[in-house]
Coordinates of C-alpha atoms in Angstrom, one line a residue:
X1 CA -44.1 36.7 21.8
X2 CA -45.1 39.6 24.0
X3 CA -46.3 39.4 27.1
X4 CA -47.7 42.0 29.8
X5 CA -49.3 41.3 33.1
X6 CA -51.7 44.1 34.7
X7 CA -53.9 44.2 37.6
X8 CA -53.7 42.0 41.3
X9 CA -53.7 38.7 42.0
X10 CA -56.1 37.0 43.7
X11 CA -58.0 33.9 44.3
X12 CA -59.5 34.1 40.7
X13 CA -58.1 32.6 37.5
X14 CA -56.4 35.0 35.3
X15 CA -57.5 36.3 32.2
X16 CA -55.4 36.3 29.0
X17 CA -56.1 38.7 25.9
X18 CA -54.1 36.8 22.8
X19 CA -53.9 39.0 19.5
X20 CA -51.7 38.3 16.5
X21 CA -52.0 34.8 16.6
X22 CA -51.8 35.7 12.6
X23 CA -49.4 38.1 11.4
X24 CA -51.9 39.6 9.6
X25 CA -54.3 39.7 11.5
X26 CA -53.0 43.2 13.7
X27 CA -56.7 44.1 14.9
X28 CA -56.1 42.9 18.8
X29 CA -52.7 44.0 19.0
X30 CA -54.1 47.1 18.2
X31 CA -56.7 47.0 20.5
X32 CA -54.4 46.2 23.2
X33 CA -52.1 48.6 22.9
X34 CA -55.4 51.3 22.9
X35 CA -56.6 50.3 25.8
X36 CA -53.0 49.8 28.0
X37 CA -52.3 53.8 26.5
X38 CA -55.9 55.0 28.6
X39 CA -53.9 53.4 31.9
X40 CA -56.6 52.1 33.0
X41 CA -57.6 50.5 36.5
X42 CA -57.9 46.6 36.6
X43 CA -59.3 44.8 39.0
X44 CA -58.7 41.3 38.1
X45 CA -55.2 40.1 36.8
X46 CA -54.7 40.2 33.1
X47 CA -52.2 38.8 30.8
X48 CA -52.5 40.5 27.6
X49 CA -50.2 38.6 24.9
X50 CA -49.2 39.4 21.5
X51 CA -48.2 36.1 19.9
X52 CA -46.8 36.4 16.3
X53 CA -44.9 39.7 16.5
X54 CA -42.4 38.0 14.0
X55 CA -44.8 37.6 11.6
X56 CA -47.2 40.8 12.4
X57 CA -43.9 42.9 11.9
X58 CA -43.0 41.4 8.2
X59 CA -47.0 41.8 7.6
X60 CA -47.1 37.9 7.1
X61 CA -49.6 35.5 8.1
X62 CA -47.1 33.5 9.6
X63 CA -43.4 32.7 9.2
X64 CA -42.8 28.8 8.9
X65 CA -46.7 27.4 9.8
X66 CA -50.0 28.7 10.4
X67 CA -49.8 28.9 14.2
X68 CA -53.2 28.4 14.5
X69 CA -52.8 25.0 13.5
X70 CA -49.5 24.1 15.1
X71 CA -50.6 23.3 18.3
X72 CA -49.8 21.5 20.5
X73 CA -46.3 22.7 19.5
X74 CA -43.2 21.5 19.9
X75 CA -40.3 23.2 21.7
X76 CA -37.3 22.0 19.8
X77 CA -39.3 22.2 16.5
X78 CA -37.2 24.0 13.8
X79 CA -41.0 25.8 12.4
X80 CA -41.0 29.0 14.5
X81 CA -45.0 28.9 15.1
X82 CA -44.6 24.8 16.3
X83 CA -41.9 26.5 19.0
X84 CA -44.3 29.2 19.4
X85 CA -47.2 27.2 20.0
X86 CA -45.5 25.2 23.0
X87 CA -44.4 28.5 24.9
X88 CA -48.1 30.3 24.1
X89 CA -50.1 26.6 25.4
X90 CA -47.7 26.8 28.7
X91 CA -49.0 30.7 28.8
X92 CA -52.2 30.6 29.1
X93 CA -52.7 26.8 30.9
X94 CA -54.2 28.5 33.9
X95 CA -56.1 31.5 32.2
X96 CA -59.3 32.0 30.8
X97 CA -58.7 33.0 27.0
X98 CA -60.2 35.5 24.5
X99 CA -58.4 35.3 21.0
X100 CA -58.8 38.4 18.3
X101 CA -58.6 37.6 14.4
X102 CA -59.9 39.0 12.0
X103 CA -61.3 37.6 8.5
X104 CA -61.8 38.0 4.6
X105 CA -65.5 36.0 5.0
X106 CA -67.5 38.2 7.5
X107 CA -67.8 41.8 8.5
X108 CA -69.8 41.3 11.6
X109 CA -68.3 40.3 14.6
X110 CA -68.8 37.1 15.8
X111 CA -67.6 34.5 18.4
X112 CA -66.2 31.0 18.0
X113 CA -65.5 27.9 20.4
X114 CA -64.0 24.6 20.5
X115 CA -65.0 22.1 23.7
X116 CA -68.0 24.2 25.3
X117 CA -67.9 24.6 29.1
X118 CA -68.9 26.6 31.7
X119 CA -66.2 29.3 31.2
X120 CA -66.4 29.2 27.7
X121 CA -70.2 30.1 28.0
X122 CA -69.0 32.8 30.8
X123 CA -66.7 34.1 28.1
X124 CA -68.3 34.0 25.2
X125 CA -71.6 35.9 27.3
X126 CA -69.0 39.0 27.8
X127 CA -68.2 39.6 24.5
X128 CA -71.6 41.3 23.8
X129 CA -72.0 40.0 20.7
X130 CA -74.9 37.9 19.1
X131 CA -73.6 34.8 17.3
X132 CA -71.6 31.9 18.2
X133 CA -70.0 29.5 16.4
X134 CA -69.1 26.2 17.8
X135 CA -66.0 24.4 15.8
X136 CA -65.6 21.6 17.8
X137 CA -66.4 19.3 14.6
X138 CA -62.8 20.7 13.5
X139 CA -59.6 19.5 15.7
X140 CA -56.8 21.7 16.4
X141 CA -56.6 25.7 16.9
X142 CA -55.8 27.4 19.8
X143 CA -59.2 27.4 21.4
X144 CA -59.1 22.8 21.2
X145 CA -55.9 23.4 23.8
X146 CA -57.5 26.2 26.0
X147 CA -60.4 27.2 28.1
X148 CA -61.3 30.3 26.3
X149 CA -63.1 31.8 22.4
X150 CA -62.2 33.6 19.6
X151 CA -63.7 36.5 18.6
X152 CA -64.0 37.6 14.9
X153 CA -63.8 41.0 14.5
X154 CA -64.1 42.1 10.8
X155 CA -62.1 42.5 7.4
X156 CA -58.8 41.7 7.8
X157 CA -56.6 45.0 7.8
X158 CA -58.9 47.3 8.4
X159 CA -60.0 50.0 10.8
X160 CA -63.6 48.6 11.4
X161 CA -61.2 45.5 12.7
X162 CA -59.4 47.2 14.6
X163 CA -62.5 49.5 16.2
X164 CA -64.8 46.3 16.4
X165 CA -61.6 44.8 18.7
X166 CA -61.2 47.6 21.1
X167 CA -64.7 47.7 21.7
X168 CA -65.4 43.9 22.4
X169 CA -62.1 44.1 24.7
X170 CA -63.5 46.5 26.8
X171 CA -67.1 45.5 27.4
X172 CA -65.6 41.9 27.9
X173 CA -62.9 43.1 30.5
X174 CA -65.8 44.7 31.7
X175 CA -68.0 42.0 32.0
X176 CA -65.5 39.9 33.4
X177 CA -64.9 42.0 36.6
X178 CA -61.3 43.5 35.4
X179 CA -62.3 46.7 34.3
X180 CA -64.7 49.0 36.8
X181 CA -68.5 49.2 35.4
X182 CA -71.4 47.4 34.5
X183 CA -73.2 45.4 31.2
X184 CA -76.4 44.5 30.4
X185 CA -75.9 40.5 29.6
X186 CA -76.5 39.1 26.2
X187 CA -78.2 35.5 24.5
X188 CA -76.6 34.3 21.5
X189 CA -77.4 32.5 18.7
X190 CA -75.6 29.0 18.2
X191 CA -73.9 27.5 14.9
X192 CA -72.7 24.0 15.1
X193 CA -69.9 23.5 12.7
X194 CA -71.0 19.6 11.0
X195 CA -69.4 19.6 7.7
X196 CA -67.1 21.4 5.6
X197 CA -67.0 22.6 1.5
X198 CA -63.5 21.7 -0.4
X199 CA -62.3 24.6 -2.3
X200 CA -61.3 23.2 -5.8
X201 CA -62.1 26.3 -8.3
X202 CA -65.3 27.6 -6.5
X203 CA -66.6 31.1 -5.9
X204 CA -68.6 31.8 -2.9
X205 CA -71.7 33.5 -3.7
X206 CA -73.9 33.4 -0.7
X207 CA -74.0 35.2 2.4
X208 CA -72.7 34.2 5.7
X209 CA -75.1 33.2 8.5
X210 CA -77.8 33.1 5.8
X211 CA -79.7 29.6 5.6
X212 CA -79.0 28.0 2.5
X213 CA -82.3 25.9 1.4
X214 CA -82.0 22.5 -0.5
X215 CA -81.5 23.0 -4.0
X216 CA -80.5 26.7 -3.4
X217 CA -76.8 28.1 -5.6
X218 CA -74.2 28.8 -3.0
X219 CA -70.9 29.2 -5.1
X220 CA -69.8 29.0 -8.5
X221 CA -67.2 27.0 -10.6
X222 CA -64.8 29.5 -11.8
X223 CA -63.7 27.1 -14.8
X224 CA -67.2 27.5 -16.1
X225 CA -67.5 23.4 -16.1
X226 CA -70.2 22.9 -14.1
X227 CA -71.8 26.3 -13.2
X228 CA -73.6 27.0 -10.2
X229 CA -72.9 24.6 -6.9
X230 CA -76.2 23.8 -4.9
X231 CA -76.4 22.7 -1.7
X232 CA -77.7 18.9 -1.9
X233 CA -79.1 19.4 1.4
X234 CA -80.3 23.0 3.8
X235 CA -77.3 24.1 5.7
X236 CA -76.0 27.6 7.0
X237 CA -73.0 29.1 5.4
X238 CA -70.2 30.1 8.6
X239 CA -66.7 31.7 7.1
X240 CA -67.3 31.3 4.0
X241 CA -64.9 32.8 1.3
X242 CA -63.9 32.8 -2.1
X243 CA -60.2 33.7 -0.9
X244 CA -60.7 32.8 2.7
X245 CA -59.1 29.4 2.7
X246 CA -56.3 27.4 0.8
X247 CA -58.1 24.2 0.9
X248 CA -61.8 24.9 1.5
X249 CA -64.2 27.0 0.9
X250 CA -65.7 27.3 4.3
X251 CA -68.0 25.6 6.8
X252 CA -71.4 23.9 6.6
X253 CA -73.7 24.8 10.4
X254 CA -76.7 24.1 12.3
X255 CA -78.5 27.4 13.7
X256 CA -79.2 25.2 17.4
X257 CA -81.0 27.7 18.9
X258 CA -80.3 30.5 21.7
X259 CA -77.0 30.0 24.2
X260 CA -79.2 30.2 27.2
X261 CA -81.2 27.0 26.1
X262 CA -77.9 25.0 25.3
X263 CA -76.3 22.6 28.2
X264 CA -72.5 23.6 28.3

């Protein structure tokens, strides 16, 4: 795990940049090491941490677990993601945390959260962008262990990842009083997470973030037994993927309405 500090310290909680939490996942470490190259001034202390370099360097998702769901970690664990987890929770205990990834489900951007709060809704406001998923109905992940959300930034391994990253990290440090300027602030829309779709031999063949209507074809069995999969009841399709997932397919959500209408 790397770790770089930047910027003063003062009476303010610190903010901490996490990228690589999957090895391949590389569009925040890229971002990162765009942004520290422009030297730029901080205002606000920041902790900008690259978590799986192991596994970004072999270009694997991971070495032993998915670190994503190893938390809360263990320090004597043999898995080096379960020993990983432990030193990255201690990390970022006192920080406000934004988390890059990247996907195979979604091109646009777009923000998730665990356990909504008032930073979270700080946070999540600074990113600029305008969709929110809230994942609370899943345990685990870094953001169930952290004040903090994860940002979405594109297809996995790609420039438009990579761009998407280093734009959201600077309007967001921005936002957030570390870097020197000004944003116009943002609503979002809000996804609730309330069920998910088991993978078994189905193709995804709807669109993400588009209402699915009772009745309506979603996916389709690959095995030809039993053709196309409709939704038994109306629900909106959030990371959804034919290759996404080893167990699921993806997540079942509630569009809730606009951020600024929602109690934290």
């Amino acid at each position: 795990m790397y770790c770089l500090e930047r910027g003063p310290v003062d009476d303010r909680r610190p903010i901490a940049v996490v990228a690589a939490l999957h090895g391949d996942e590389p569009c925040g470490a890229y971002a990162i090491a765009d942004l520290l190259a422009t030297d730029p001034a901080f205002q606000r202390r920041v902790k900008f941490v690259v978590a799986n370099e192991r596994a970004m360097e072999a270009g694997e998702r991971y070495v032993d677990d998915d670190l994503n769901r190893a938390f809360p970690g263990d320090p004597h664990s043999r898995s080096h993601e379960r020993r990983l987890a432990a030193r990255l929770r201690e990390e970022l205990a006192d920080a406000e945390v934004i988390t890059f990834h990247s996907t195979d489900a979604e091109p646009t951007p777009f923000a998730l959260l665990q356990n909504p709060s008032e930073t979270t809704d700080a946070v999540v406001r600074a990113t600029g962008l305008e969709q929110i998923v809230d994942i609370s109905y899943v345990d685990g992940g870094l953001e169930d262990v952290v004040d903090g959300v994860a940002v979405e930034c594109g297809p996995m391994r790609t420039r438009g990842a990579a761009e998407s990253a280093r734009g959201i990290l600077e309007r967001f440090l921005t936002a957030r009083g570390a870097l020197p300027g000004a944003v116009e602030p943002v609503d979002l829309d809000v996804y609730r997470v309330d069920g998910v779709v088991d993978r078994g031999d189905l193709a995804f063949t709807g669109r993400n973030f588009q209402r699915v209507h009772a009745g309506d074809a979603f996916a389709v069995d690959t095995t030809g037994d039993d053709g196309e999969i409709t939704a038994p009841e109306p629900f909106t399709p959030v990371l959804m993927a034919t290759d996404g997932y080893d167990d699921m397919l993806g997540f079942q959500a509630t569009n809730v309405g606009p951020l600024s209408e929602l109690e934290p």
